[in-house]
Amino acid sequence: MNELNILALSGSLRAQSHNTALLHAARTLIPGGLAIDIDDDLGRLPLYNQDLDGGTPPVVVAEFRARIAAADALLIATPEHNASIPAALKNAIDWASTAPEGLLRGKPVAIAGASPGPFGSVRAQLVLRQVLAAVGAEVVVKPEVTVFHCDTRFTGDRKLSDPCTADLLRELLDALARKIHPYTAAK
Ligand SMILES: Cc1cc2nc3c(=O)[nH]c(=O)nc-3n(C[C@H](O)[C@H](O)[C@H](O)COP(=O)(O)O)c2cc1C
């Protein structure tokens, strides 16, 4: 059987991002038969503008949409910005959501998030769940992966060092894998 492909989106644009590091950790914890491709540069997308969203969208947008279309599932790691998701992540979801082929409808999505504060991006993840529900994505409900005090859970070179977070992430990926199989069978 061919490997199934997960596109992992980081909501952080920071070079030293813990959320991007979480996605790299997921790569090492993923069940067999799945592969993770990481997009940690959502800032390259222009701000959503309906005037640009005609028959020929900007090339970067077309490429981003093609990556989403090719993915069997998404994994999103988001920081919390003012109790919500970062603008770059919302912008990327907006661009994906208006593709004529309805790219996010029925797409399996797992979410996680890291923040240095005590809540681990829980409010951002609630907002993200609401946005993903609006676009018809199939979001994994549990486990909720809220990596609070994230600066204590990675080594200096951004390797995940906390076994509890690794276990949760593994559980999340297993749950995502269970959602992917019915989705790809129906494609
Ligand atoms: C504009 C702004 C707003 C923020 N608001 C919150 C917040 O509401 N809750 C929170 O836990 N952290 C907040 N933070 C801290 C971020 O979670 C943190 O800086 C960082 O983005 C964590 O993710 P990263 O390491 O992946 O970049 C905020 C940071 C910025 C720059």
PDB file of C-alpha atoms and ligand atoms in Angstrom:
ATOM      1  CA  MET A   1       0.000   0.000   0.000  1.00  0.00           C
ATOM      2  CA  ASN A   2       1.235   3.551  -0.717  1.00  0.00           C
ATOM      3  CA  GLU A   3       2.244   5.733   2.187  1.00  0.00           C
ATOM      4  CA  LEU A   4      -0.446   8.171   3.317  1.00  0.00           C
ATOM      5  CA  ASN A   5       0.625  11.771   3.434  1.00  0.00           C
ATOM      6  CA  ILE A   6      -0.107  14.224   6.253  1.00  0.00           C
ATOM      7  CA  LEU A   7       0.493  17.912   5.648  1.00  0.00           C
ATOM      8  CA  ALA A   8       1.497  19.558   8.935  1.00  0.00           C
ATOM      9  CA  LEU A   9       0.879  23.302   9.264  1.00  0.00           C
ATOM     10  CA  SER A  10       2.589  25.411  11.875  1.00  0.00           C
ATOM     11  CA  GLY A  11       0.689  28.483  13.032  1.00  0.00           C
ATOM     12  CA  SER A  12       3.971  30.087  14.089  1.00  0.00           C
ATOM     13  CA  LEU A  13       6.334  31.870  11.719  1.00  0.00           C
ATOM     14  CA  ARG A  14       9.130  31.991  14.286  1.00  0.00           C
ATOM     15  CA  ALA A  15      12.393  30.238  13.388  1.00  0.00           C
ATOM     16  CA  GLN A  16      12.672  28.876  16.952  1.00  0.00           C
ATOM     17  CA  SER A  17       8.984  27.972  17.181  1.00  0.00           C
ATOM     18  CA  HIS A  18       7.879  25.339  19.697  1.00  0.00           C
ATOM     19  CA  ASN A  19       4.836  24.595  17.535  1.00  0.00           C
ATOM     20  CA  THR A  20       7.022  23.818  14.540  1.00  0.00           C
ATOM     21  CA  ALA A  21       9.225  21.739  16.855  1.00  0.00           C
ATOM     22  CA  LEU A  22       6.106  19.830  17.915  1.00  0.00           C
ATOM     23  CA  LEU A  23       5.471  18.957  14.269  1.00  0.00           C
ATOM     24  CA  HIS A  24       9.052  17.734  13.880  1.00  0.00           C
ATOM     25  CA  ALA A  25       8.532  15.574  16.980  1.00  0.00           C
ATOM     26  CA  ALA A  26       5.344  14.183  15.413  1.00  0.00           C
ATOM     27  CA  ARG A  27       7.435  12.998  12.476  1.00  0.00           C
ATOM     28  CA  THR A  28       9.356  10.696  14.799  1.00  0.00           C
ATOM     29  CA  LEU A  29       6.211   9.359  16.503  1.00  0.00           C
ATOM     30  CA  ILE A  30       4.027   8.694  13.509  1.00  0.00           C
ATOM     31  CA  PRO A  31       2.525   5.221  12.967  1.00  0.00           C
ATOM     32  CA  GLY A  32       3.832   3.132  10.057  1.00  0.00           C
ATOM     33  CA  GLY A  33       2.388   3.830   6.611  1.00  0.00           C
ATOM     34  CA  LEU A  34       2.074   7.592   7.242  1.00  0.00           C
ATOM     35  CA  ALA A  35       4.469  10.390   6.298  1.00  0.00           C
ATOM     36  CA  ILE A  36       4.498  14.024   7.483  1.00  0.00           C
ATOM     37  CA  ASP A  37       5.400  16.965   5.284  1.00  0.00           C
ATOM     38  CA  ILE A  38       5.818  20.216   7.281  1.00  0.00           C
ATOM     39  CA  ASP A  39       4.777  23.692   6.120  1.00  0.00           C
ATOM     40  CA  ASP A  40       6.203  26.236   8.571  1.00  0.00           C
ATOM     41  CA  ASP A  41       5.995  29.260   6.295  1.00  0.00           C
ATOM     42  CA  LEU A  42       2.332  30.262   6.083  1.00  0.00           C
ATOM     43  CA  GLY A  43       3.480  33.894   6.074  1.00  0.00           C
ATOM     44  CA  ARG A  44       4.315  33.574   2.373  1.00  0.00           C
ATOM     45  CA  LEU A  45       0.609  33.636   1.512  1.00  0.00           C
ATOM     46  CA  PRO A  46      -0.815  37.080   0.711  1.00  0.00           C
ATOM     47  CA  LEU A  47      -3.568  38.379   2.947  1.00  0.00           C
ATOM     48  CA  TYR A  48      -6.855  36.980   1.733  1.00  0.00           C
ATOM     49  CA  ASN A  49      -8.493  39.275  -0.789  1.00  0.00           C
ATOM     50  CA  GLN A  50     -11.514  38.157  -2.737  1.00  0.00           C
ATOM     51  CA  ASP A  51     -10.350  40.284  -5.678  1.00  0.00           C
ATOM     52  CA  LEU A  52      -7.302  37.979  -6.015  1.00  0.00           C
ATOM     53  CA  ASP A  53      -9.399  34.851  -5.665  1.00  0.00           C
ATOM     54  CA  GLY A  54     -10.731  34.491  -9.186  1.00  0.00           C
ATOM     55  CA  GLY A  55      -9.912  31.860 -11.800  1.00  0.00           C
ATOM     56  CA  THR A  56      -6.158  32.381 -11.445  1.00  0.00           C
ATOM     57  CA  PRO A  57      -5.198  32.882  -7.809  1.00  0.00           C
ATOM     58  CA  PRO A  58      -1.625  33.932  -6.883  1.00  0.00           C
ATOM     59  CA  VAL A  59       0.902  31.162  -7.620  1.00  0.00           C
ATOM     60  CA  VAL A  60       1.769  30.645  -3.936  1.00  0.00           C
ATOM     61  CA  VAL A  61      -1.902  30.174  -3.173  1.00  0.00           C
ATOM     62  CA  ALA A  62      -2.366  27.684  -6.019  1.00  0.00           C
ATOM     63  CA  GLU A  63       0.678  25.744  -4.780  1.00  0.00           C
ATOM     64  CA  PHE A  64      -0.581  25.766  -1.198  1.00  0.00           C
ATOM     65  CA  ARG A  65      -4.003  24.547  -2.290  1.00  0.00           C
ATOM     66  CA  ALA A  66      -2.377  21.770  -4.329  1.00  0.00           C
ATOM     67  CA  ARG A  67      -0.463  20.606  -1.242  1.00  0.00           C
ATOM     68  CA  ILE A  68      -3.692  20.502   0.754  1.00  0.00           C
ATOM     69  CA  ALA A  69      -5.475  18.645  -2.028  1.00  0.00           C
ATOM     70  CA  ALA A  70      -2.681  16.061  -2.205  1.00  0.00           C
ATOM     71  CA  ALA A  71      -2.662  15.486   1.550  1.00  0.00           C
ATOM     72  CA  ASP A  72      -4.710  12.668   3.035  1.00  0.00           C
ATOM     73  CA  ALA A  73      -4.981  14.633   6.282  1.00  0.00           C
ATOM     74  CA  LEU A  74      -3.746  17.747   8.062  1.00  0.00           C
ATOM     75  CA  LEU A  75      -1.999  18.161  11.392  1.00  0.00           C
ATOM     76  CA  ILE A  76      -2.052  21.724  12.739  1.00  0.00           C
ATOM     77  CA  ALA A  77       0.054  23.052  15.626  1.00  0.00           C
ATOM     78  CA  THR A  78      -0.974  26.498  16.749  1.00  0.00           C
ATOM     79  CA  PRO A  79       0.304  29.073  19.208  1.00  0.00           C
ATOM     80  CA  GLU A  80      -2.216  31.347  20.905  1.00  0.00           C
ATOM     81  CA  HIS A  81      -2.269  34.992  19.926  1.00  0.00           C
ATOM     82  CA  ASN A  82      -4.563  37.157  22.026  1.00  0.00           C
ATOM     83  CA  ALA A  83      -6.782  34.197  22.897  1.00  0.00           C
ATOM     84  CA  SER A  84      -7.182  33.158  19.276  1.00  0.00           C
ATOM     85  CA  ILE A  85      -5.254  31.616  16.391  1.00  0.00           C
ATOM     86  CA  PRO A  86      -2.460  33.605  14.720  1.00  0.00           C
ATOM     87  CA  ALA A  87      -3.503  35.643  11.697  1.00  0.00           C
ATOM     88  CA  ALA A  88      -1.236  33.663   9.349  1.00  0.00           C
ATOM     89  CA  LEU A  89      -3.011  30.406  10.188  1.00  0.00           C
ATOM     90  CA  LYS A  90      -6.490  31.880   9.790  1.00  0.00           C
ATOM     91  CA  ASN A  91      -5.419  33.439   6.503  1.00  0.00           C
ATOM     92  CA  ALA A  92      -4.150  30.071   5.221  1.00  0.00           C
ATOM     93  CA  ILE A  93      -7.414  28.369   6.187  1.00  0.00           C
ATOM     94  CA  ASP A  94      -9.394  31.127   4.459  1.00  0.00           C
ATOM     95  CA  TRP A  95      -7.427  30.611   1.223  1.00  0.00           C
ATOM     96  CA  ALA A  96      -7.882  26.843   1.416  1.00  0.00           C
ATOM     97  CA  SER A  97     -11.584  27.158   2.191  1.00  0.00           C
ATOM     98  CA  THR A  98     -12.474  29.137  -0.921  1.00  0.00           C
ATOM     99  CA  ALA A  99     -10.890  26.756  -3.428  1.00  0.00           C
ATOM    100  CA  PRO A 100     -13.658  25.748  -5.822  1.00  0.00           C
ATOM    101  CA  GLU A 101     -13.146  22.055  -5.120  1.00  0.00           C
ATOM    102  CA  GLY A 102     -13.977  22.452  -1.400  1.00  0.00           C
ATOM    103  CA  LEU A 103     -10.555  21.323  -0.204  1.00  0.00           C
ATOM    104  CA  LEU A 104     -11.247  21.132   3.498  1.00  0.00           C
ATOM    105  CA  ARG A 105     -14.678  19.530   3.399  1.00  0.00           C
ATOM    106  CA  GLY A 106     -14.378  16.085   4.969  1.00  0.00           C
ATOM    107  CA  LYS A 107     -10.588  16.407   5.356  1.00  0.00           C
ATOM    108  CA  PRO A 108      -9.316  14.667   8.492  1.00  0.00           C
ATOM    109  CA  VAL A 109      -7.519  17.181  10.731  1.00  0.00           C
ATOM    110  CA  ALA A 110      -5.712  16.770  14.044  1.00  0.00           C
ATOM    111  CA  ILE A 111      -4.829  19.797  16.137  1.00  0.00           C
ATOM    112  CA  ALA A 112      -2.317  20.547  18.851  1.00  0.00           C
ATOM    113  CA  GLY A 113      -0.710  23.643  20.260  1.00  0.00           C
ATOM    114  CA  ALA A 114       2.077  24.909  22.453  1.00  0.00           C
ATOM    115  CA  SER A 115       2.408  28.060  24.473  1.00  0.00           C
ATOM    116  CA  PRO A 116       4.850  29.184  27.143  1.00  0.00           C
ATOM    117  CA  GLY A 117       1.927  30.147  29.397  1.00  0.00           C
ATOM    118  CA  PRO A 118      -0.150  27.916  31.684  1.00  0.00           C
ATOM    119  CA  PHE A 119      -2.965  27.140  29.213  1.00  0.00           C
ATOM    120  CA  GLY A 120      -1.044  25.614  26.324  1.00  0.00           C
ATOM    121  CA  SER A 121      -3.000  27.397  23.566  1.00  0.00           C
ATOM    122  CA  VAL A 122      -6.310  25.923  24.714  1.00  0.00           C
ATOM    123  CA  ARG A 123      -8.261  29.049  23.716  1.00  0.00           C
ATOM    124  CA  ALA A 124      -6.608  29.127  20.283  1.00  0.00           C
ATOM    125  CA  GLN A 125      -7.496  25.485  19.804  1.00  0.00           C
ATOM    126  CA  LEU A 126     -11.149  26.146  20.671  1.00  0.00           C
ATOM    127  CA  VAL A 127     -11.220  28.879  18.035  1.00  0.00           C
ATOM    128  CA  LEU A 128      -9.475  26.578  15.564  1.00  0.00           C
ATOM    129  CA  ARG A 129     -12.073  23.865  16.158  1.00  0.00           C
ATOM    130  CA  GLN A 130     -14.822  26.412  15.438  1.00  0.00           C
ATOM    131  CA  VAL A 131     -13.156  27.556  12.194  1.00  0.00           C
ATOM    132  CA  LEU A 132     -12.551  23.976  11.048  1.00  0.00           C
ATOM    133  CA  ALA A 133     -16.167  23.069  11.813  1.00  0.00           C
ATOM    134  CA  ALA A 134     -17.272  25.992   9.618  1.00  0.00           C
ATOM    135  CA  VAL A 135     -15.299  24.642   6.649  1.00  0.00           C
ATOM    136  CA  GLY A 136     -16.561  21.102   7.149  1.00  0.00           C
ATOM    137  CA  ALA A 137     -13.277  19.444   8.178  1.00  0.00           C
ATOM    138  CA  GLU A 138     -13.368  16.184  10.141  1.00  0.00           C
ATOM    139  CA  VAL A 139     -11.509  17.136  13.301  1.00  0.00           C
ATOM    140  CA  VAL A 140     -10.094  14.605  15.756  1.00  0.00           C
ATOM    141  CA  VAL A 141     -11.868  15.243  19.063  1.00  0.00           C
ATOM    142  CA  LYS A 142      -9.476  13.570  21.507  1.00  0.00           C
ATOM    143  CA  PRO A 143      -6.829  13.695  22.805  1.00  0.00           C
ATOM    144  CA  GLU A 144      -6.523  17.447  23.320  1.00  0.00           C
ATOM    145  CA  VAL A 145      -2.836  18.251  23.043  1.00  0.00           C
ATOM    146  CA  THR A 146      -2.255  21.487  24.942  1.00  0.00           C
ATOM    147  CA  VAL A 147       1.458  21.853  25.564  1.00  0.00           C
ATOM    148  CA  PHE A 148       1.582  24.402  28.380  1.00  0.00           C
ATOM    149  CA  HIS A 149       4.892  25.780  29.717  1.00  0.00           C
ATOM    150  CA  CYS A 150       6.268  24.592  26.390  1.00  0.00           C
ATOM    151  CA  ASP A 151       9.702  26.115  26.981  1.00  0.00           C
ATOM    152  CA  THR A 152      10.309  23.416  29.635  1.00  0.00           C
ATOM    153  CA  ARG A 153       9.466  20.500  27.317  1.00  0.00           C
ATOM    154  CA  PHE A 154      12.093  20.878  24.610  1.00  0.00           C
ATOM    155  CA  THR A 155      15.871  20.708  24.619  1.00  0.00           C
ATOM    156  CA  GLY A 156      17.937  23.733  23.605  1.00  0.00           C
ATOM    157  CA  ASP A 157      17.976  22.465  20.027  1.00  0.00           C
ATOM    158  CA  ARG A 158      14.168  22.093  20.017  1.00  0.00           C
ATOM    159  CA  LYS A 159      13.869  18.330  20.435  1.00  0.00           C
ATOM    160  CA  LEU A 160      10.840  17.206  22.425  1.00  0.00           C
ATOM    161  CA  SER A 161      12.115  16.004  25.804  1.00  0.00           C
ATOM    162  CA  ASP A 162       8.844  15.466  27.690  1.00  0.00           C
ATOM    163  CA  PRO A 163       7.571  11.858  27.529  1.00  0.00           C
ATOM    164  CA  CYS A 164       3.997  12.840  28.494  1.00  0.00           C
ATOM    165  CA  THR A 165       3.750  15.198  25.525  1.00  0.00           C
ATOM    166  CA  ALA A 166       5.258  12.513  23.276  1.00  0.00           C
ATOM    167  CA  ASP A 167       2.623   9.993  24.457  1.00  0.00           C
ATOM    168  CA  LEU A 168      -0.193  12.469  23.818  1.00  0.00           C
ATOM    169  CA  LEU A 169       1.142  13.305  20.376  1.00  0.00           C
ATOM    170  CA  ARG A 170       1.405   9.600  19.521  1.00  0.00           C
ATOM    171  CA  GLU A 171      -2.215   9.120  20.662  1.00  0.00           C
ATOM    172  CA  LEU A 172      -3.301  12.071  18.512  1.00  0.00           C
ATOM    173  CA  LEU A 173      -1.570  10.639  15.436  1.00  0.00           C
ATOM    174  CA  ASP A 174      -3.150   7.236  16.035  1.00  0.00           C
ATOM    175  CA  ALA A 175      -6.578   8.907  16.232  1.00  0.00           C
ATOM    176  CA  LEU A 176      -5.852  10.808  13.008  1.00  0.00           C
ATOM    177  CA  ALA A 177      -4.808   7.581  11.271  1.00  0.00           C
ATOM    178  CA  ARG A 178      -8.161   6.040  12.244  1.00  0.00           C
ATOM    179  CA  LYS A 179      -9.945   8.986  10.567  1.00  0.00           C
ATOM    180  CA  ILE A 180      -7.825   8.854   7.413  1.00  0.00           C
ATOM    181  CA  HIS A 181      -8.668   5.341   6.295  1.00  0.00           C
ATOM    182  CA  PRO A 182     -12.427   5.853   5.751  1.00  0.00           C
ATOM    183  CA  TYR A 183     -11.650   9.237   4.078  1.00  0.00           C
ATOM    184  CA  THR A 184      -9.169   7.817   1.542  1.00  0.00           C
ATOM    185  CA  ALA A 185     -11.444   4.836   0.888  1.00  0.00           C
ATOM    186  CA  ALA A 186     -14.236   7.264  -0.097  1.00  0.00           C
ATOM    187  CA  LYS A 187     -11.975   9.510  -2.263  1.00  0.00           C
TER     188      LYS A 187
HETATM  189  C1  LIG B   1       0.639  39.065  19.702  1.00  0.00           C
HETATM  190  C2  LIG B   1       0.815  37.936  20.677  1.00  0.00           C
HETATM  191  C3  LIG B   1      -0.240  37.533  21.461  1.00  0.00           C
HETATM  192  C4  LIG B   1      -0.094  36.459  22.334  1.00  0.00           C
HETATM  193  N1  LIG B   1      -1.171  36.047  23.054  1.00  0.00           N
HETATM  194  C5  LIG B   1      -1.076  34.926  23.807  1.00  0.00           C
HETATM  195  C6  LIG B   1      -2.225  34.396  24.448  1.00  0.00           C
HETATM  196  O1  LIG B   1      -3.331  34.917  24.337  1.00  0.00           O
HETATM  197  N2  LIG B   1      -2.089  33.264  25.173  1.00  0.00           N
HETATM  198  C7  LIG B   1      -0.866  32.613  25.287  1.00  0.00           C
HETATM  199  O2  LIG B   1      -0.791  31.571  25.954  1.00  0.00           O
HETATM  200  N3  LIG B   1       0.243  33.099  24.684  1.00  0.00           N
HETATM  201  C8  LIG B   1       0.157  34.230  23.948  1.00  0.00           C
HETATM  202  N4  LIG B   1       1.255  34.710  23.304  1.00  0.00           N
HETATM  203  C9  LIG B   1       2.536  33.976  23.436  1.00  0.00           C
HETATM  204  C10 LIG B   1       2.707  32.957  22.311  1.00  0.00           C
HETATM  205  O3  LIG B   1       1.978  31.797  22.633  1.00  0.00           O
HETATM  206  C11 LIG B   1       4.195  32.686  22.110  1.00  0.00           C
HETATM  207  O4  LIG B   1       4.870  33.891  21.884  1.00  0.00           O
HETATM  208  C12 LIG B   1       4.603  31.872  20.934  1.00  0.00           C
HETATM  209  O5  LIG B   1       3.954  32.331  19.783  1.00  0.00           O
HETATM  210  C13 LIG B   1       4.483  30.375  21.142  1.00  0.00           C
HETATM  211  O6  LIG B   1       4.584  29.674  19.965  1.00  0.00           O
HETATM  212  P1  LIG B   1       5.915  29.389  19.118  1.00  0.00           P
HETATM  213  O7  LIG B   1       7.040  29.029  20.081  1.00  0.00           O
HETATM  214  O8  LIG B   1       5.507  28.228  18.284  1.00  0.00           O
HETATM  215  O9  LIG B   1       6.251  30.619  18.310  1.00  0.00           O
HETATM  216  C14 LIG B   1       1.151  35.793  22.442  1.00  0.00           C
HETATM  217  C15 LIG B   1       2.232  36.229  21.650  1.00  0.00           C
HETATM  218  C16 LIG B   1       2.054  37.266  20.779  1.00  0.00           C
HETATM  219  C17 LIG B   1       3.233  37.693  19.915  1.00  0.00           C
END
